[in-house]
Amino acid sequence: MYKAFVRGLSDLQAMAAQVHTKARTPVYGKGQTVNRFPVPDDKVPWSVAFPEYKPTYFEDAKLKKASYADPDILNNKAAPALKFNGTDAGELNRVSHEGRYSLDPDGLPLNPRGRTGIRGRGCLGRWGPNHAADPIVTRWKRDPKTGAKVVDPASGRPVLQFVSILRGDVKEWAIPGGMVDCGEEVSATLKREFGEEALDSTMADAAGKAALAAKVEAAFNHGVDLYKGYVDDPRNTDNAWMETVAVNFHDEDGDGLAMFQLHAGDDAIGVCWKDISRDLKLYASHHQFVEKAVQLRGAHW
Ligand code: RP5
């Protein structure tokens, strides 16, 4: 089990209170031409009246055939009931890290962070929370000649690096996270996604796969939980949203994780050790998650 990292409740509360912005980007999804109904900041909370609100209905056509997706419970009234705020048979977790979520008059889950301008699932497979896991793998930046930690001259703090992937869908740098499969432990998702996206384990033969899995297994023993909750993801809608568990795996001495041969795989089209600073532009809420690793390690920001 991971050691809990508690930086003080006020920190998490400040984050929780943030109004989502990427979940309100004017045009929805990659290569789509779906416009979100504009939602001003002050109209985001469901508790604030917004009688003019007419969200655009959108569900990606691919969801109809996707084996991982829920049935269309809005348009198919004969679809089996889903166990919202609970766990479905087959161990599908529909509980939110954010607490109990409400359902609208049609029985659709309501985004706990408020309006997004899109009704329906968009391109997310699950109604309600879509659970993911994000491994934040870090090491210190070192001088290639001396091996000494590189210190930022302005902050006087050592520079932390993390394994970042370039997402093939939106071409943005991100943590190599991914969806938790039905019945899967988060700890297994963290290892699997890192292996697939940052080490390209899917392309290895059986022996290579086993060797990579063993390496990741050993290196991912001591993680520190950084965050659990809502992700401000551009795919979020009023009725489907991303949540994650972000865990830091740190190589203090630079002789373990730091030595992994990185190869982009699966949905990633690039991978590298990225210097961390406040100027990074990252996918979804990943900037905030990486900042938490910086605070934990006392690094430059
Ligand atoms: C983000 O989407 C999560 O933080 C995670 O990194 C990612 C999971 O989605 P896929 O990469 O599987 O599309 O919200």
Short mmCIF file of C-alpha atoms and ligand atoms in Angstrom, two decimals:
data_model
loop_
_atom_site.label_atom_id
_atom_site.label_comp_id
_atom_site.label_asym_id
_atom_site.label_seq_id
_atom_site.Cartn_x
_atom_site.Cartn_y
_atom_site.Cartn_z
CA MET A 1 0.00 0.00 0.00
CA TYR A 2 1.11 3.52 -0.70
CA LYS A 3 2.15 5.97 1.96
CA ALA A 4 -0.42 8.73 2.15
CA PHE A 5 0.87 12.17 1.35
CA VAL A 6 -1.10 14.75 3.25
CA ARG A 7 0.00 18.32 2.63
CA GLY A 8 -2.78 19.88 4.64
CA LEU A 9 -6.44 19.97 3.96
CA SER A 10 -6.45 23.60 2.84
CA ASP A 11 -4.34 22.69 -0.19
CA LEU A 12 -6.76 20.02 -1.39
CA GLN A 13 -9.76 22.18 -0.58
CA ALA A 14 -8.33 25.00 -2.68
CA MET A 15 -7.94 22.58 -5.59
CA ALA A 16 -11.39 21.13 -5.08
CA ALA A 17 -12.89 24.60 -5.14
CA GLN A 18 -11.42 25.34 -8.57
CA VAL A 19 -13.84 26.00 -11.37
CA HIS A 20 -13.18 23.64 -14.28
CA THR A 21 -12.00 25.35 -17.45
CA LYS A 22 -10.71 22.61 -19.80
CA ALA A 23 -14.09 20.93 -19.38
CA ARG A 24 -15.59 24.08 -20.94
CA THR A 25 -13.30 24.52 -23.98
CA PRO A 26 -15.56 25.97 -26.73
CA VAL A 27 -15.11 23.07 -29.19
CA TYR A 28 -15.50 19.56 -27.78
CA GLY A 29 -13.04 16.74 -28.40
CA LYS A 30 -10.33 15.97 -30.93
CA GLY A 31 -11.24 16.57 -34.53
CA GLN A 32 -14.84 17.24 -33.55
CA THR A 33 -17.00 20.13 -34.60
CA VAL A 34 -19.24 20.03 -31.57
CA ASN A 35 -19.62 23.38 -29.87
CA ARG A 36 -20.22 23.46 -26.16
CA PHE A 37 -23.02 25.70 -24.91
CA PRO A 38 -21.04 28.60 -23.35
CA VAL A 39 -21.05 28.52 -19.55
CA PRO A 40 -19.68 31.62 -17.78
CA ASP A 41 -17.64 31.03 -14.61
CA ASP A 42 -20.40 32.18 -12.29
CA LYS A 43 -22.93 29.80 -13.91
CA VAL A 44 -20.82 26.66 -13.53
CA PRO A 45 -22.29 25.44 -10.20
CA TRP A 46 -25.59 23.56 -10.56
CA SER A 47 -26.80 25.50 -7.52
CA VAL A 48 -26.77 28.75 -9.53
CA ALA A 49 -29.89 29.24 -11.66
CA PHE A 50 -29.23 29.37 -15.41
CA PRO A 51 -32.65 29.15 -17.13
CA GLU A 52 -31.16 29.81 -20.61
CA TYR A 53 -28.89 26.76 -20.31
CA LYS A 54 -29.40 24.46 -23.33
CA PRO A 55 -26.36 22.14 -23.40
CA THR A 56 -25.44 20.53 -26.72
CA TYR A 57 -26.24 16.80 -26.73
CA PHE A 58 -23.28 14.73 -27.93
CA GLU A 59 -22.28 11.09 -27.85
CA ASP A 60 -19.46 9.80 -30.01
CA ALA A 61 -20.86 7.24 -32.48
CA LYS A 62 -18.04 4.81 -31.62
CA LEU A 63 -19.56 4.25 -28.15
CA LYS A 64 -22.42 2.23 -29.69
CA LYS A 65 -20.02 -0.58 -30.60
CA ALA A 66 -17.38 -0.18 -27.88
CA SER A 67 -17.21 -3.17 -25.56
CA TYR A 68 -15.90 -0.99 -22.70
CA ALA A 69 -18.82 1.47 -22.91
CA ASP A 70 -22.07 1.60 -20.92
CA PRO A 71 -25.40 1.28 -22.72
CA ASP A 72 -27.13 4.44 -23.89
CA ILE A 73 -29.45 4.79 -20.87
CA LEU A 74 -30.84 8.09 -22.13
CA ASN A 75 -32.22 6.87 -25.46
CA ASN A 76 -32.73 3.20 -24.63
CA LYS A 77 -35.14 2.96 -21.74
CA ALA A 78 -34.89 -0.85 -21.84
CA ALA A 79 -31.17 -0.69 -20.95
CA PRO A 80 -30.29 -2.31 -17.61
CA ALA A 81 -30.09 0.08 -14.63
CA LEU A 82 -26.57 1.13 -13.68
CA LYS A 83 -25.53 1.22 -10.03
CA PHE A 84 -24.58 4.89 -9.67
CA ASN A 85 -22.68 5.82 -6.49
CA GLY A 86 -22.01 2.11 -6.07
CA THR A 87 -20.22 -0.83 -7.63
CA ASP A 88 -21.86 -2.76 -10.47
CA ALA A 89 -21.74 -6.51 -10.79
CA GLY A 90 -18.41 -7.29 -12.45
CA GLU A 91 -16.79 -4.82 -10.01
CA LEU A 92 -17.22 -1.70 -12.08
CA ASN A 93 -16.60 1.18 -9.70
CA ARG A 94 -19.13 4.01 -10.12
CA VAL A 95 -18.25 5.68 -6.81
CA SER A 96 -16.78 9.19 -7.07
CA HIS A 97 -13.71 10.30 -5.12
CA GLU A 98 -15.60 13.59 -4.76
CA GLY A 99 -18.45 12.12 -2.70
CA ARG A 100 -22.03 11.28 -3.66
CA TYR A 101 -23.14 12.75 -6.97
CA SER A 102 -26.71 13.67 -7.91
CA LEU A 103 -28.81 12.37 -10.78
CA ASP A 104 -30.89 14.61 -13.04
CA PRO A 105 -34.61 14.00 -13.69
CA ASP A 106 -33.67 11.56 -16.53
CA GLY A 107 -31.53 9.55 -14.11
CA LEU A 108 -28.23 10.78 -15.59
CA PRO A 109 -25.34 11.49 -13.19
CA LEU A 110 -24.48 15.18 -12.74
CA ASN A 111 -20.87 16.35 -12.99
CA PRO A 112 -19.82 17.21 -9.40
CA ARG A 113 -17.93 20.31 -10.59
CA GLY A 114 -20.90 21.74 -12.46
CA ARG A 115 -21.98 22.59 -16.01
CA THR A 116 -19.82 21.88 -19.05
CA GLY A 117 -22.04 22.86 -22.00
CA ILE A 118 -22.39 19.22 -23.22
CA ARG A 119 -25.13 16.73 -22.29
CA GLY A 120 -24.57 13.01 -22.87
CA ARG A 121 -21.29 11.12 -22.53
CA GLY A 122 -19.32 12.88 -25.25
CA CYS A 123 -16.54 10.41 -26.02
CA LEU A 124 -16.26 8.91 -22.52
CA GLY A 125 -17.42 5.32 -22.12
CA ARG A 126 -18.99 5.53 -18.69
CA TRP A 127 -21.85 7.59 -17.37
CA GLY A 128 -20.64 9.34 -14.19
CA PRO A 129 -17.03 8.89 -13.06
CA ASN A 130 -14.54 7.38 -15.53
CA HIS A 131 -11.71 6.21 -13.30
CA ALA A 132 -8.05 6.62 -14.30
CA ALA A 133 -4.64 6.34 -12.62
CA ASP A 134 -1.60 8.57 -13.19
CA PRO A 135 1.98 7.46 -12.34
CA ILE A 136 4.22 10.50 -11.80
CA VAL A 137 7.70 9.02 -12.18
CA THR A 138 10.40 11.47 -11.07
CA ARG A 139 14.18 11.81 -10.78
CA TRP A 140 16.55 14.72 -10.18
CA LYS A 141 18.07 16.44 -13.18
CA ARG A 142 21.81 15.76 -13.04
CA ASP A 143 24.90 17.22 -14.67
CA PRO A 144 25.92 14.59 -17.25
CA LYS A 145 29.63 15.04 -16.42
CA THR A 146 29.65 15.27 -12.62
CA GLY A 147 26.34 13.58 -11.77
CA ALA A 148 25.55 16.44 -9.39
CA LYS A 149 21.95 17.67 -9.08
CA VAL A 150 21.22 20.67 -11.29
CA VAL A 151 20.03 23.63 -9.22
CA ASP A 152 17.91 26.39 -10.74
CA PRO A 153 19.80 29.69 -10.31
CA ALA A 154 16.65 31.72 -9.62
CA SER A 155 14.93 29.52 -7.03
CA GLY A 156 18.08 27.87 -5.65
CA ARG A 157 16.21 24.55 -5.71
CA PRO A 158 17.11 21.32 -7.53
CA VAL A 159 15.28 20.63 -10.78
CA LEU A 160 12.96 17.62 -10.79
CA GLN A 161 12.19 15.70 -14.00
CA PHE A 162 9.22 13.45 -14.74
CA VAL A 163 8.42 10.92 -17.44
CA SER A 164 6.07 12.66 -19.82
CA ILE A 165 4.31 11.28 -22.90
CA LEU A 166 3.02 13.14 -25.94
CA ARG A 167 -0.63 12.12 -26.35
CA GLY A 168 -1.40 11.04 -29.89
CA ASP A 169 -5.00 12.31 -29.75
CA VAL A 170 -4.50 15.96 -28.80
CA LYS A 171 -0.70 16.27 -29.21
CA GLU A 172 -0.26 17.57 -25.65
CA TRP A 173 2.36 16.44 -23.12
CA ALA A 174 0.91 14.45 -20.25
CA ILE A 175 1.52 12.00 -17.42
CA PRO A 176 1.42 8.44 -18.85
CA GLY A 177 -1.89 7.60 -17.17
CA GLY A 178 -4.84 5.56 -18.31
CA MET A 179 -8.20 4.11 -17.49
CA VAL A 180 -8.70 1.63 -14.66
CA ASP A 181 -10.11 -1.55 -16.21
CA CYS A 182 -13.22 -3.12 -14.73
CA GLY A 183 -12.23 -4.91 -11.50
CA GLU A 184 -8.59 -3.78 -11.76
CA GLU A 185 -6.65 -2.48 -8.73
CA VAL A 186 -5.33 1.08 -9.17
CA SER A 187 -1.83 -0.15 -8.33
CA ALA A 188 -2.02 -2.52 -11.33
CA THR A 189 -3.28 0.24 -13.66
CA LEU A 190 -0.35 2.47 -12.70
CA LYS A 191 2.18 -0.19 -13.67
CA ARG A 192 0.34 -1.34 -16.79
CA GLU A 193 -0.14 2.16 -18.20
CA PHE A 194 3.48 3.15 -17.53
CA GLY A 195 4.66 -0.05 -19.21
CA GLU A 196 2.42 0.42 -22.25
CA GLU A 197 2.87 4.15 -22.85
CA ALA A 198 6.40 4.92 -21.63
CA LEU A 199 8.19 1.58 -22.20
CA ASP A 200 6.13 0.31 -25.15
CA SER A 201 5.64 -3.08 -23.49
CA THR A 202 2.77 -3.96 -25.85
CA MET A 203 5.25 -4.38 -28.71
CA ALA A 204 7.59 -6.72 -26.81
CA ASP A 205 7.47 -10.51 -27.17
CA ALA A 206 6.27 -12.60 -24.23
CA ALA A 207 9.71 -12.77 -22.59
CA GLY A 208 10.32 -9.06 -23.12
CA LYS A 209 6.89 -8.22 -21.68
CA ALA A 210 7.60 -10.30 -18.57
CA ALA A 211 11.02 -8.69 -18.10
CA LEU A 212 9.59 -5.17 -18.39
CA ALA A 213 6.71 -6.02 -16.06
CA ALA A 214 9.16 -7.35 -13.47
CA LYS A 215 11.26 -4.17 -13.66
CA VAL A 216 8.21 -1.93 -13.25
CA GLU A 217 6.88 -4.14 -10.45
CA ALA A 218 10.10 -3.72 -8.48
CA ALA A 219 10.44 -0.01 -9.17
CA PHE A 220 6.80 0.81 -8.36
CA ASN A 221 6.96 -0.56 -4.82
CA HIS A 222 7.10 2.72 -2.96
CA GLY A 223 4.62 5.22 -4.32
CA VAL A 224 3.29 8.28 -2.54
CA ASP A 225 -0.33 9.27 -3.15
CA LEU A 226 -0.53 12.86 -4.36
CA TYR A 227 -4.13 13.31 -5.44
CA LYS A 228 -7.47 11.53 -5.71
CA GLY A 229 -10.43 13.16 -7.39
CA TYR A 230 -11.84 15.03 -10.36
CA VAL A 231 -9.72 15.75 -13.44
CA ASP A 232 -10.45 18.90 -15.46
CA ASP A 233 -10.34 16.91 -18.71
CA PRO A 234 -11.47 18.32 -22.08
CA ARG A 235 -13.61 15.17 -22.61
CA ASN A 236 -15.79 15.85 -19.56
CA THR A 237 -19.50 16.50 -19.96
CA ASP A 238 -22.43 17.24 -17.68
CA ASN A 239 -22.99 13.48 -17.27
CA ALA A 240 -19.55 11.85 -17.63
CA TRP A 241 -16.22 12.95 -16.24
CA MET A 242 -12.66 11.82 -15.53
CA GLU A 243 -11.35 11.09 -12.02
CA THR A 244 -7.90 9.87 -11.11
CA VAL A 245 -5.49 8.69 -8.46
CA ALA A 246 -2.07 10.31 -9.02
CA VAL A 247 0.89 8.57 -7.37
CA ASN A 248 4.54 9.66 -7.27
CA PHE A 249 7.32 7.11 -7.83
CA HIS A 250 10.64 8.83 -7.19
CA ASP A 251 14.20 7.69 -7.89
CA GLU A 252 16.27 9.69 -5.38
CA ASP A 253 19.68 8.34 -6.35
CA GLY A 254 19.18 8.10 -10.11
CA ASP A 255 20.08 4.42 -10.36
CA GLY A 256 16.64 2.79 -10.64
CA LEU A 257 13.67 4.24 -12.53
CA ALA A 258 15.98 6.97 -13.83
CA MET A 259 17.81 4.38 -15.95
CA PHE A 260 14.73 2.99 -17.75
CA GLN A 261 14.93 3.01 -21.56
CA LEU A 262 11.90 5.04 -22.58
CA HIS A 263 9.94 4.12 -25.73
CA ALA A 264 6.58 5.68 -26.61
CA GLY A 265 3.88 3.08 -27.07
CA ASP A 266 0.12 2.53 -27.24
CA ASP A 267 -1.60 5.98 -27.51
CA ALA A 268 1.66 7.90 -26.92
CA ILE A 269 3.65 9.30 -29.86
CA GLY A 270 6.55 10.67 -27.81
CA VAL A 271 8.14 10.14 -24.40
CA CYS A 272 10.91 11.93 -22.49
CA TRP A 273 12.17 13.05 -19.09
CA LYS A 274 10.78 16.59 -18.84
CA ASP A 275 12.22 19.31 -16.60
CA ILE A 276 9.52 20.47 -14.22
CA SER A 277 8.73 24.15 -13.75
CA ARG A 278 5.60 26.25 -13.43
CA ASP A 279 5.85 27.10 -17.16
CA LEU A 280 5.01 23.56 -18.29
CA LYS A 281 1.91 23.22 -20.45
CA LEU A 282 0.31 19.85 -19.77
CA TYR A 283 -2.87 17.97 -20.60
CA ALA A 284 -5.97 18.29 -18.39
CA SER A 285 -5.11 18.91 -14.67
CA HIS A 286 -1.66 17.35 -14.95
CA HIS A 287 0.10 20.65 -14.19
CA GLN A 288 -1.49 20.62 -10.72
CA PHE A 289 -0.56 16.99 -10.10
CA VAL A 290 3.07 17.60 -11.08
CA GLU A 291 3.15 20.65 -8.79
CA LYS A 292 2.21 18.37 -5.91
CA ALA A 293 5.25 16.20 -6.65
CA VAL A 294 7.40 19.36 -6.61
CA GLN A 295 6.03 20.37 -3.20
CA LEU A 296 6.61 16.89 -1.82
CA ARG A 297 10.23 16.76 -3.04
CA GLY A 298 11.16 20.41 -2.34
CA ALA A 299 12.08 20.99 -5.99
CA HIS A 300 12.30 24.02 -8.25
CA TRP A 301 8.95 25.23 -9.59
C1 RP5 B 1 -6.79 12.08 -17.75
O1 RP5 B 1 -6.94 11.17 -18.82
C2 RP5 B 1 -6.23 11.27 -16.61
O2 RP5 B 1 -5.54 12.10 -15.73
C3 RP5 B 1 -5.36 10.26 -17.33
O3 RP5 B 1 -4.06 10.76 -17.49
C4 RP5 B 1 -5.99 10.12 -18.70
C5 RP5 B 1 -6.67 8.79 -18.92
O4 RP5 B 1 -7.28 8.76 -20.19
P1 RP5 B 1 -6.61 8.03 -21.44
O5 RP5 B 1 -5.14 8.41 -21.44
O6 RP5 B 1 -6.75 6.57 -21.21
O7 RP5 B 1 -7.32 8.54 -22.63
O8 RP5 B 1 -8.02 12.65 -17.43
#
